[in-house]
mmCIF file of C-alpha atoms in Angstrom:
data_model
loop_
_atom_site.group_PDB
_atom_site.id
_atom_site.type_symbol
_atom_site.label_atom_id
_atom_site.label_comp_id
_atom_site.label_asym_id
_atom_site.label_seq_id
_atom_site.Cartn_x
_atom_site.Cartn_y
_atom_site.Cartn_z
ATOM 1 C CA UNK A 78 0.000 0.000 0.000
ATOM 2 C CA UNK A 79 2.904 2.325 0.792
ATOM 3 C CA UNK A 80 4.394 1.474 -2.599
ATOM 4 C CA UNK A 81 1.152 2.473 -4.353
ATOM 5 C CA UNK A 82 1.157 5.818 -2.520
ATOM 6 C CA UNK A 83 4.757 6.403 -3.545
ATOM 7 C CA UNK A 84 3.880 5.699 -7.178
ATOM 8 C CA UNK A 85 1.055 8.220 -7.016
ATOM 9 C CA UNK A 86 3.453 10.896 -5.760
ATOM 10 C CA UNK A 87 5.817 10.425 -8.722
ATOM 11 C CA UNK A 88 5.476 13.239 -11.256
ATOM 12 C CA UNK A 89 4.962 12.120 -14.861
ATOM 13 C CA UNK A 90 8.025 12.532 -17.065
ATOM 14 C CA UNK A 91 8.304 15.302 -19.653
ATOM 15 C CA UNK A 92 7.881 12.694 -22.409
ATOM 16 C CA UNK A 93 4.691 11.448 -20.781
ATOM 17 C CA UNK A 94 3.374 15.020 -20.534
ATOM 18 C CA UNK A 95 4.105 15.542 -24.226
ATOM 19 C CA UNK A 96 2.286 12.308 -25.115
ATOM 20 C CA UNK A 97 -0.729 13.413 -23.058
ATOM 21 C CA UNK A 98 -0.741 16.812 -24.761
ATOM 22 C CA UNK A 99 -0.599 15.240 -28.224
ATOM 23 C CA UNK A 100 -3.411 12.862 -27.280
ATOM 24 C CA UNK A 101 -5.556 15.732 -25.979
ATOM 25 C CA UNK A 102 -4.875 17.782 -29.111
ATOM 26 C CA UNK A 103 -5.758 14.862 -31.391
ATOM 27 C CA UNK A 104 -8.964 14.327 -29.437
ATOM 28 C CA UNK A 105 -9.914 18.010 -29.668
ATOM 29 C CA UNK A 106 -9.110 18.140 -33.377
ATOM 30 C CA UNK A 107 -10.550 14.729 -34.239
ATOM 31 C CA UNK A 108 -12.981 15.995 -36.865
ATOM 32 C CA UNK A 109 -10.324 18.164 -38.520
ATOM 33 C CA UNK A 110 -7.827 15.274 -38.619
ATOM 34 C CA UNK A 111 -10.439 12.969 -40.169
ATOM 35 C CA UNK A 112 -11.070 15.566 -42.887
ATOM 36 C CA UNK A 113 -7.324 15.883 -43.523
ATOM 37 C CA UNK A 114 -7.017 12.095 -43.777
ATOM 38 C CA UNK A 115 -9.867 11.914 -46.284
ATOM 39 C CA UNK A 116 -8.316 14.714 -48.361
ATOM 40 C CA UNK A 117 -4.980 12.878 -48.463
ATOM 41 C CA UNK A 118 -6.747 9.736 -49.715
ATOM 42 C CA UNK A 119 -8.625 11.799 -52.319
ATOM 43 C CA UNK A 120 -5.437 13.436 -53.583
ATOM 44 C CA UNK A 121 -3.695 10.068 -53.757
ATOM 45 C CA UNK A 122 -6.519 8.702 -55.894
ATOM 46 C CA UNK A 123 -6.933 11.522 -58.427
ATOM 47 C CA UNK A 124 -3.455 13.005 -59.008
ATOM 48 C CA UNK A 125 -2.782 10.788 -62.094
ATOM 49 C CA UNK A 126 -5.794 12.369 -63.843
ATOM 50 C CA UNK A 127 -4.794 15.972 -64.762
ATOM 51 C CA UNK A 128 -8.241 17.290 -65.750
ATOM 52 C CA UNK A 129 -9.685 16.278 -62.374
ATOM 53 C CA UNK A 130 -6.521 16.955 -60.360
ATOM 54 C CA UNK A 131 -6.231 20.588 -61.456
ATOM 55 C CA UNK A 132 -9.691 21.441 -60.103
ATOM 56 C CA UNK A 133 -9.214 19.529 -56.867
ATOM 57 C CA UNK A 134 -5.816 21.180 -56.354
ATOM 58 C CA UNK A 135 -7.269 24.600 -57.141
ATOM 59 C CA UNK A 136 -10.219 24.109 -54.756
ATOM 60 C CA UNK A 137 -7.941 23.070 -51.897
ATOM 61 C CA UNK A 138 -5.519 25.918 -52.648
ATOM 62 C CA UNK A 139 -8.349 28.457 -52.873
ATOM 63 C CA UNK A 140 -9.628 27.806 -49.359
ATOM 64 C CA UNK A 141 -6.281 27.123 -47.675
ATOM 65 C CA UNK A 142 -4.548 30.183 -49.174
ATOM 66 C CA UNK A 143 -7.340 32.615 -48.351
ATOM 67 C CA UNK A 144 -7.797 31.099 -44.873
ATOM 68 C CA UNK A 145 -4.096 31.474 -44.032
ATOM 69 C CA UNK A 146 -3.725 34.904 -45.612
ATOM 70 C CA UNK A 147 -6.993 36.166 -44.131
ATOM 71 C CA UNK A 148 -5.015 37.629 -41.208
ATOM 72 C CA UNK A 149 -3.379 40.056 -43.642
ATOM 73 C CA UNK A 150 -6.376 41.318 -45.553
ATOM 74 C CA UNK A 151 -9.644 40.671 -43.761
ATOM 75 C CA UNK A 152 -8.243 39.913 -40.292
ATOM 76 C CA UNK A 153 -8.475 43.462 -38.962
ATOM 77 C CA UNK A 154 -11.786 43.871 -40.833
ATOM 78 C CA UNK A 155 -13.239 40.857 -38.983
ATOM 79 C CA UNK A 156 -11.712 41.919 -35.646
ATOM 80 C CA UNK A 157 -13.271 45.382 -35.754
ATOM 81 C CA UNK A 158 -16.670 44.230 -37.115
ATOM 82 C CA UNK A 159 -17.401 41.358 -34.737
ATOM 83 C CA UNK A 160 -20.850 42.737 -33.915
ATOM 84 C CA UNK A 161 -21.980 42.730 -37.554
ATOM 85 C CA UNK A 162 -23.604 39.797 -39.322
ATOM 86 C CA UNK A 163 -21.036 37.624 -41.069
ATOM 87 C CA UNK A 164 -22.954 37.457 -44.358
ATOM 88 C CA UNK A 165 -22.826 41.252 -44.848
ATOM 89 C CA UNK A 166 -19.041 41.128 -44.507
ATOM 90 C CA UNK A 167 -18.882 38.128 -46.853
ATOM 91 C CA UNK A 168 -20.973 39.701 -49.621
ATOM 92 C CA UNK A 169 -18.916 42.899 -49.491
ATOM 93 C CA UNK A 170 -15.549 41.131 -49.785
ATOM 94 C CA UNK A 171 -16.867 38.396 -52.083
ATOM 95 C CA UNK A 172 -18.186 40.826 -54.690
ATOM 96 C CA UNK A 173 -14.902 42.758 -54.604
ATOM 97 C CA UNK A 174 -13.082 39.496 -55.330
ATOM 98 C CA UNK A 175 -15.313 38.719 -58.315
ATOM 99 C CA UNK A 176 -14.932 42.248 -59.717
ATOM 100 C CA UNK A 177 -11.131 42.231 -59.290
ATOM 101 C CA UNK A 178 -10.479 38.885 -60.991
ATOM 102 C CA UNK A 179 -13.068 39.642 -63.698
ATOM 103 C CA UNK A 180 -11.168 42.811 -64.623
ATOM 104 C CA UNK A 181 -7.906 40.852 -64.974
ATOM 105 C CA UNK A 182 -9.647 38.064 -66.939
ATOM 106 C CA UNK A 183 -11.067 40.569 -69.438
ATOM 107 C CA UNK A 184 -7.989 42.811 -69.659
ATOM 108 C CA UNK A 185 -5.315 40.094 -69.898
ATOM 109 C CA UNK A 186 -7.078 37.661 -72.230
ATOM 110 C CA UNK A 187 -8.229 35.058 -69.704
ATOM 111 C CA UNK A 188 -5.434 35.573 -67.145
ATOM 112 C CA UNK A 189 -6.879 36.130 -63.640
ATOM 113 C CA UNK A 190 -3.512 36.781 -61.958
ATOM 114 C CA UNK A 191 -2.654 40.248 -63.336
ATOM 115 C CA UNK A 192 0.208 38.543 -65.219
ATOM 116 C CA UNK A 193 1.906 37.328 -62.039
ATOM 117 C CA UNK A 194 2.256 33.901 -63.682
ATOM 118 C CA UNK A 195 3.526 35.360 -66.956
ATOM 119 C CA UNK A 196 7.079 35.666 -65.570
ATOM 120 C CA UNK A 197 9.760 33.082 -66.355
ATOM 121 C CA UNK A 198 9.457 29.949 -64.301
ATOM 122 C CA UNK A 199 5.676 30.098 -63.876
ATOM 123 C CA UNK A 200 4.342 30.763 -67.385
ATOM 124 C CA UNK A 201 3.839 27.113 -68.370
ATOM 125 C CA UNK A 202 0.394 25.664 -67.639
ATOM 126 C CA UNK A 203 0.666 22.340 -65.763
ATOM 127 C CA UNK A 204 -0.159 19.310 -67.895
ATOM 128 C CA UNK A 205 0.404 16.719 -65.164
ATOM 129 C CA UNK A 206 0.603 16.657 -61.381
ATOM 130 C CA UNK A 207 2.351 14.641 -58.706
ATOM 131 C CA UNK A 208 1.027 13.785 -55.266
ATOM 132 C CA UNK A 209 3.016 16.420 -53.359
ATOM 133 C CA UNK A 210 1.874 19.259 -55.611
ATOM 134 C CA UNK A 211 -1.728 18.449 -54.732
ATOM 135 C CA UNK A 212 -0.864 17.775 -51.093
ATOM 136 C CA UNK A 213 0.709 21.241 -50.633
ATOM 137 C CA UNK A 214 -2.661 22.939 -49.885
ATOM 138 C CA UNK A 215 -3.393 20.204 -47.312
ATOM 139 C CA UNK A 216 -0.082 20.978 -45.593
ATOM 140 C CA UNK A 217 -1.142 24.629 -45.651
ATOM 141 C CA UNK A 218 -4.466 23.740 -43.998
ATOM 142 C CA UNK A 219 -2.609 21.978 -41.167
ATOM 143 C CA UNK A 220 -0.215 24.913 -40.680
ATOM 144 C CA UNK A 221 -3.150 27.322 -40.676
ATOM 145 C CA UNK A 222 -4.874 25.231 -38.016
ATOM 146 C CA UNK A 223 -1.664 25.514 -35.988
ATOM 147 C CA UNK A 224 -1.948 29.324 -36.263
ATOM 148 C CA UNK A 225 1.190 29.623 -38.378
ATOM 149 C CA UNK A 226 1.174 32.621 -40.777
ATOM 150 C CA UNK A 227 3.220 30.881 -43.469
ATOM 151 C CA UNK A 228 3.756 32.200 -46.979
ATOM 152 C CA UNK A 229 1.199 30.713 -49.343
ATOM 153 C CA UNK A 230 3.290 32.066 -52.214
ATOM 154 C CA UNK A 231 6.306 29.976 -51.230
ATOM 155 C CA UNK A 232 4.298 26.900 -50.307
ATOM 156 C CA UNK A 233 2.047 26.736 -53.380
ATOM 157 C CA UNK A 234 4.114 28.304 -56.185
ATOM 158 C CA UNK A 235 7.526 26.809 -55.481
ATOM 159 C CA UNK A 236 6.554 23.231 -56.365
ATOM 160 C CA UNK A 237 5.499 24.376 -59.873
ATOM 161 C CA UNK A 238 8.478 26.563 -60.758
ATOM 162 C CA UNK A 239 10.450 25.438 -63.806
ATOM 163 C CA UNK A 240 13.454 27.635 -62.938
ATOM 164 C CA UNK A 241 15.169 28.001 -59.565
ATOM 165 C CA UNK A 242 15.886 31.643 -60.416
ATOM 166 C CA UNK A 243 12.146 32.313 -60.213
ATOM 167 C CA UNK A 244 11.993 31.081 -56.598
ATOM 168 C CA UNK A 245 15.107 33.098 -55.685
ATOM 169 C CA UNK A 246 13.480 36.223 -57.161
ATOM 170 C CA UNK A 247 10.283 35.632 -55.156
ATOM 171 C CA UNK A 248 12.220 35.125 -51.909
ATOM 172 C CA UNK A 249 14.432 38.185 -52.505
ATOM 173 C CA UNK A 250 11.486 40.455 -53.251
ATOM 174 C CA UNK A 251 9.512 39.081 -50.292
ATOM 175 C CA UNK A 252 12.306 39.596 -47.763
ATOM 176 C CA UNK A 253 12.831 43.082 -49.128
ATOM 177 C CA UNK A 254 9.126 43.696 -48.637
ATOM 178 C CA UNK A 255 9.370 42.496 -45.016
ATOM 179 C CA UNK A 256 12.114 44.973 -44.084
ATOM 180 C CA UNK A 257 10.494 47.790 -46.032
ATOM 181 C CA UNK A 258 7.217 47.230 -44.161
ATOM 182 C CA UNK A 259 8.976 46.838 -40.800
ATOM 183 C CA UNK A 260 10.869 50.138 -40.965
ATOM 184 C CA UNK A 261 7.996 51.997 -42.624
ATOM 185 C CA UNK A 262 5.705 50.886 -39.762
ATOM 186 C CA UNK A 263 8.224 52.032 -37.113
ATOM 187 C CA UNK A 264 8.466 55.457 -38.743
ATOM 188 C CA UNK A 265 4.718 55.891 -39.251
ATOM 189 C CA UNK A 266 3.656 54.685 -35.797
ATOM 190 C CA UNK A 267 6.394 56.697 -34.067
ATOM 191 C CA UNK A 268 4.770 59.763 -35.588
ATOM 192 C CA UNK A 269 1.174 58.612 -35.131
ATOM 193 C CA UNK A 270 1.081 56.934 -31.694
ATOM 194 C CA UNK A 271 1.636 60.123 -29.743
ATOM 195 C CA UNK A 272 -1.437 61.721 -31.296
ATOM 196 C CA UNK A 273 -3.507 58.569 -31.822
ATOM 197 C CA UNK A 274 -3.929 57.960 -28.081
ATOM 198 C CA UNK A 275 -6.015 61.115 -27.819
ATOM 199 C CA UNK A 276 -7.586 60.979 -31.275
ATOM 200 C CA UNK A 277 -8.584 57.305 -30.902
ATOM 201 C CA UNK A 278 -10.087 57.662 -27.422
ATOM 202 C CA UNK A 279 -13.815 57.574 -26.803
ATOM 203 C CA UNK A 280 -16.451 56.348 -29.218
ATOM 204 C CA UNK A 281 -15.476 56.473 -32.920
ATOM 205 C CA UNK A 282 -17.391 58.977 -35.043
ATOM 206 C CA UNK A 283 -19.668 57.711 -37.812
ATOM 207 C CA UNK A 284 -17.148 58.614 -40.529
ATOM 208 C CA UNK A 285 -14.824 55.768 -39.507
ATOM 209 C CA UNK A 286 -17.167 52.975 -40.646
ATOM 210 C CA UNK A 287 -17.245 53.928 -44.364
ATOM 211 C CA UNK A 288 -13.537 54.803 -44.213
ATOM 212 C CA UNK A 289 -12.659 51.372 -42.890
ATOM 213 C CA UNK A 290 -14.828 49.520 -45.387
ATOM 214 C CA UNK A 291 -13.358 51.486 -48.295
ATOM 215 C CA UNK A 292 -9.789 50.950 -47.051
ATOM 216 C CA UNK A 293 -10.330 47.248 -46.343
ATOM 217 C CA UNK A 294 -11.965 46.763 -49.732
ATOM 218 C CA UNK A 295 -9.035 48.432 -51.510
ATOM 219 C CA UNK A 296 -6.536 46.340 -49.534
ATOM 220 C CA UNK A 297 -8.437 43.146 -50.365
ATOM 221 C CA UNK A 298 -8.445 44.037 -54.068
ATOM 222 C CA UNK A 299 -4.691 44.799 -54.100
ATOM 223 C CA UNK A 300 -4.013 41.509 -52.286
ATOM 224 C CA UNK A 301 -5.989 39.591 -54.913
ATOM 225 C CA UNK A 302 -3.903 41.222 -57.637
ATOM 226 C CA UNK A 303 -0.800 39.806 -55.923
ATOM 227 C CA UNK A 304 -1.971 36.457 -54.593
ATOM 228 C CA UNK A 305 -4.543 35.181 -57.084
ATOM 229 C CA UNK A 306 -1.510 33.515 -58.680
ATOM 230 C CA UNK A 307 -1.189 31.219 -55.653
ATOM 231 C CA UNK A 308 -4.523 29.546 -56.319
ATOM 232 C CA UNK A 309 -4.560 29.824 -60.132
ATOM 233 C CA UNK A 310 -1.197 28.020 -60.406
ATOM 234 C CA UNK A 311 -3.084 24.725 -60.830
ATOM 235 C CA UNK A 312 -5.165 26.000 -63.761
ATOM 236 C CA UNK A 313 -4.495 26.948 -67.401
ATOM 237 C CA UNK A 314 -2.931 30.384 -67.759
ATOM 238 C CA UNK A 315 -5.897 31.527 -69.879
ATOM 239 C CA UNK A 316 -9.300 30.506 -68.555
ATOM 240 C CA UNK A 317 -12.371 29.977 -70.721
ATOM 241 C CA UNK A 318 -15.699 31.513 -69.700
ATOM 242 C CA UNK A 319 -16.824 28.289 -68.010
ATOM 243 C CA UNK A 320 -13.485 27.879 -66.238
ATOM 244 C CA UNK A 321 -13.619 31.472 -65.015
ATOM 245 C CA UNK A 322 -17.135 30.994 -63.589
ATOM 246 C CA UNK A 323 -15.967 27.888 -61.693
ATOM 247 C CA UNK A 324 -12.856 29.720 -60.483
ATOM 248 C CA UNK A 325 -14.715 32.803 -59.234
ATOM 249 C CA UNK A 326 -17.677 30.976 -57.656
ATOM 250 C CA UNK A 327 -15.437 28.491 -55.798
ATOM 251 C CA UNK A 328 -13.481 31.268 -54.091
ATOM 252 C CA UNK A 329 -16.645 33.323 -53.518
ATOM 253 C CA UNK A 330 -18.387 30.555 -51.559
ATOM 254 C CA UNK A 331 -15.154 29.572 -49.816
ATOM 255 C CA UNK A 332 -15.008 33.130 -48.507
ATOM 256 C CA UNK A 333 -18.500 32.663 -47.143
ATOM 257 C CA UNK A 334 -17.320 29.687 -45.083
ATOM 258 C CA UNK A 335 -14.328 31.666 -43.808
ATOM 259 C CA UNK A 336 -16.496 34.589 -42.676
ATOM 260 C CA UNK A 337 -18.959 32.175 -41.070
ATOM 261 C CA UNK A 338 -16.032 30.768 -39.032
ATOM 262 C CA UNK A 339 -14.974 34.370 -38.173
ATOM 263 C CA UNK A 340 -11.506 33.894 -39.640
ATOM 264 C CA UNK A 341 -11.009 30.464 -37.988
ATOM 265 C CA UNK A 342 -8.090 29.695 -35.647
ATOM 266 C CA UNK A 343 -5.438 31.914 -37.258
ATOM 267 C CA UNK A 344 -7.508 35.022 -36.520
ATOM 268 C CA UNK A 345 -5.985 34.954 -33.010
ATOM 269 C CA UNK A 346 -2.709 36.326 -34.476
ATOM 270 C CA UNK A 347 -4.514 39.561 -35.336
ATOM 271 C CA UNK A 348 -6.645 39.636 -32.181
ATOM 272 C CA UNK A 349 -3.564 39.588 -29.913
ATOM 273 C CA UNK A 350 -2.085 42.724 -31.495
ATOM 274 C CA UNK A 351 -2.539 46.041 -29.686
ATOM 275 C CA UNK A 352 -5.776 47.853 -30.458
ATOM 276 C CA UNK A 353 -6.740 46.280 -33.793
ATOM 277 C CA UNK A 354 -10.326 45.723 -32.645
ATOM 278 C CA UNK A 355 -10.710 49.521 -32.662
ATOM 279 C CA UNK A 356 -12.053 50.492 -36.090
ATOM 280 C CA UNK A 357 -9.736 53.535 -36.232
ATOM 281 C CA UNK A 358 -6.564 51.537 -35.544
ATOM 282 C CA UNK A 359 -7.683 48.790 -37.964
ATOM 283 C CA UNK A 360 -8.291 51.361 -40.696
ATOM 284 C CA UNK A 361 -4.815 52.823 -40.255
ATOM 285 C CA UNK A 362 -3.191 49.358 -40.439
ATOM 286 C CA UNK A 363 -5.135 48.490 -43.583
ATOM 287 C CA UNK A 364 -4.362 51.843 -45.220
ATOM 288 C CA UNK A 365 -0.593 51.520 -44.726
ATOM 289 C CA UNK A 366 -0.586 47.853 -45.769
ATOM 290 C CA UNK A 367 -2.643 48.606 -48.891
ATOM 291 C CA UNK A 368 -0.113 51.266 -49.891
ATOM 292 C CA UNK A 369 2.799 48.850 -49.463
ATOM 293 C CA UNK A 370 1.105 46.066 -51.442
ATOM 294 C CA UNK A 371 0.176 48.414 -54.268
ATOM 295 C CA UNK A 372 3.720 49.763 -54.480
ATOM 296 C CA UNK A 373 5.156 46.238 -54.660
ATOM 297 C CA UNK A 374 2.566 45.334 -57.297
ATOM 298 C CA UNK A 375 3.568 48.116 -59.700
ATOM 299 C CA UNK A 376 7.277 47.626 -58.952
ATOM 300 C CA UNK A 377 7.437 44.361 -60.922
ATOM 301 C CA UNK A 378 5.365 41.334 -61.989
ATOM 302 C CA UNK A 379 7.391 38.978 -59.779
ATOM 303 C CA UNK A 380 5.059 37.273 -57.261
ATOM 304 C CA UNK A 381 5.654 38.238 -53.631
ATOM 305 C CA UNK A 382 4.859 36.764 -50.247
ATOM 306 C CA UNK A 383 2.354 39.224 -48.832
ATOM 307 C CA UNK A 384 2.586 37.306 -45.552
ATOM 308 C CA UNK A 385 6.148 38.528 -45.002
ATOM 309 C CA UNK A 386 5.116 42.105 -45.781
ATOM 310 C CA UNK A 387 2.238 41.871 -43.313
ATOM 311 C CA UNK A 388 4.198 40.452 -40.387
ATOM 312 C CA UNK A 389 6.873 43.084 -41.039
ATOM 313 C CA UNK A 390 4.197 45.772 -40.828
ATOM 314 C CA UNK A 391 2.660 44.414 -37.618
ATOM 315 C CA UNK A 392 6.083 43.846 -36.077
ATOM 316 C CA UNK A 393 7.265 47.403 -36.732
ATOM 317 C CA UNK A 394 3.952 48.753 -35.460
ATOM 318 C CA UNK A 395 4.126 46.776 -32.206
ATOM 319 C CA UNK A 396 7.696 47.889 -31.548
ATOM 320 C CA UNK A 397 6.935 51.562 -32.239
ATOM 321 C CA UNK A 398 3.851 51.494 -29.958
ATOM 322 C CA UNK A 399 5.788 49.800 -27.136
ATOM 323 C CA UNK A 400 8.713 52.242 -27.316
ATOM 324 C CA UNK A 401 6.423 55.267 -27.523
ATOM 325 C CA UNK A 402 4.444 54.140 -24.490
ATOM 326 C CA UNK A 403 7.644 53.516 -22.567
ATOM 327 C CA UNK A 404 8.903 57.021 -23.414
ATOM 328 C CA UNK A 405 5.586 58.515 -22.335
ATOM 329 C CA UNK A 406 5.716 56.435 -19.105
ATOM 330 C CA UNK A 407 2.426 54.728 -19.867
ATOM 331 C CA UNK A 408 1.946 51.377 -18.177
ATOM 332 C CA UNK A 409 1.693 48.986 -21.094
ATOM 333 C CA UNK A 410 3.473 46.161 -22.850
ATOM 334 C CA UNK A 411 7.238 46.621 -22.787
ATOM 335 C CA UNK A 412 9.598 46.614 -25.723
ATOM 336 C CA UNK A 413 10.864 43.137 -24.798
ATOM 337 C CA UNK A 414 7.364 41.736 -25.088
ATOM 338 C CA UNK A 415 6.952 43.377 -28.493
ATOM 339 C CA UNK A 416 10.305 41.929 -29.614
ATOM 340 C CA UNK A 417 9.219 38.456 -28.476
ATOM 341 C CA UNK A 418 6.035 38.810 -30.524
ATOM 342 C CA UNK A 419 8.023 39.953 -33.571
ATOM 343 C CA UNK A 420 10.398 37.005 -33.202
ATOM 344 C CA UNK A 421 7.517 34.554 -32.747
ATOM 345 C CA UNK A 422 5.704 35.678 -35.918
ATOM 346 C CA UNK A 423 8.913 35.842 -37.979
ATOM 347 C CA UNK A 424 10.101 32.414 -36.769
ATOM 348 C CA UNK A 425 6.752 30.840 -37.708
ATOM 349 C CA UNK A 426 6.964 32.402 -41.161
ATOM 350 C CA UNK A 427 10.571 31.170 -41.499
ATOM 351 C CA UNK A 428 9.533 27.640 -40.526
ATOM 352 C CA UNK A 429 6.865 27.859 -43.202
ATOM 353 C CA UNK A 430 9.524 28.925 -45.728
ATOM 354 C CA UNK A 431 11.722 25.942 -44.861
ATOM 355 C CA UNK A 432 8.757 23.560 -45.158
ATOM 356 C CA UNK A 433 7.825 25.164 -48.501
ATOM 357 C CA UNK A 434 11.307 24.772 -49.966
ATOM 358 C CA UNK A 435 11.583 21.189 -48.719
ATOM 359 C CA UNK A 436 8.203 20.359 -50.238
ATOM 360 C CA UNK A 437 9.234 22.036 -53.494
ATOM 361 C CA UNK A 438 12.498 20.075 -53.582
ATOM 362 C CA UNK A 439 10.604 16.795 -53.190
ATOM 363 C CA UNK A 440 7.716 17.656 -55.525
ATOM 364 C CA UNK A 441 9.446 19.594 -58.295
ATOM 365 C CA UNK A 442 11.598 17.348 -60.484
ATOM 366 C CA UNK A 443 13.090 20.231 -62.496
ATOM 367 C CA UNK A 444 14.002 22.150 -59.359
ATOM 368 C CA UNK A 445 15.608 19.059 -57.814
ATOM 369 C CA UNK A 446 17.599 18.303 -60.974
ATOM 370 C CA UNK A 447 18.904 21.881 -61.193
ATOM 371 C CA UNK A 448 19.985 21.896 -57.536
ATOM 372 C CA UNK A 449 21.698 18.506 -57.761
ATOM 373 C CA UNK A 450 23.422 19.546 -61.004
ATOM 374 C CA UNK A 451 24.635 22.753 -59.366
ATOM 375 C CA UNK A 452 26.313 20.734 -56.587
ATOM 376 C CA UNK A 453 27.799 18.276 -59.107
ATOM 377 C CA UNK A 454 25.485 15.312 -58.570
#
């Protein structure tokens, strides 16, 4: 009996605690894991059939890309409009999506990506698929569920690139966008924070609602111009009328599901940032981000990871707010806490980049051959 009591007093090992945590997580996410398992089986069954595979791959990419990138474009919009019915928000953003891709489809002879896939390395329409190319959106779904703001551009485009130089160009432009957004946010919020505390106090005036909706709508449209390539990569570079209708309606109704779920799990990344539930602060974030995305759009046709630009913007903003509050001796989050948040978001995005490149290396035969040839194998 004494031995039994002694055994009860023994603390479980760290390994045992980890096993318990994994078991609890699997139990809590049972339905999601079943869906993922079924999707893996589906992809394994249809990838040898290109005409079916391209639509399945596109459908998975459409939801997973928008769901992961929702924190950048509609995250602050959802956070500051929690009291409004989800279907009003959906119809507003959904119709903007349809109008934006329709303009590109008409203007660029069936291309819905604003010529983002016309650059070298991405211009060839896929004629066959392998399992990992179709599984990439499923990996993205899992990472999104884990609240990881990974780059959908890296994860989805890299496995289709026919030239390694194309991937290098995307990474270079994306990292440049991160640092540009980071330092621009520090400068802007250094200047704004001191005055925003007084200007953003009390109840917002009625003018802020239309301002936010206009700004969020513009940001959403600019994002589509950049990232429609991530979901259209599975499809022909010029879509017929029927193909365009399928393309636009699939994303439109997928957006409805996302708004119904209120941004799903990854929305917490936006919700934890300082003050974004205030419509005035959310409007300012969206306005600055929209300006950055538009500038990078007109700079060149090379696709860019908008995720890296967004986390750079939020990181610079958090740091500027923390330092300003410390200088003004306001009791608030300290600079160290802001730096930890910046590091956490950047490290998650970096992990996503590593996973993307590894997946691309395994899935993309041309990329693998070029790398092995470069190292003399």
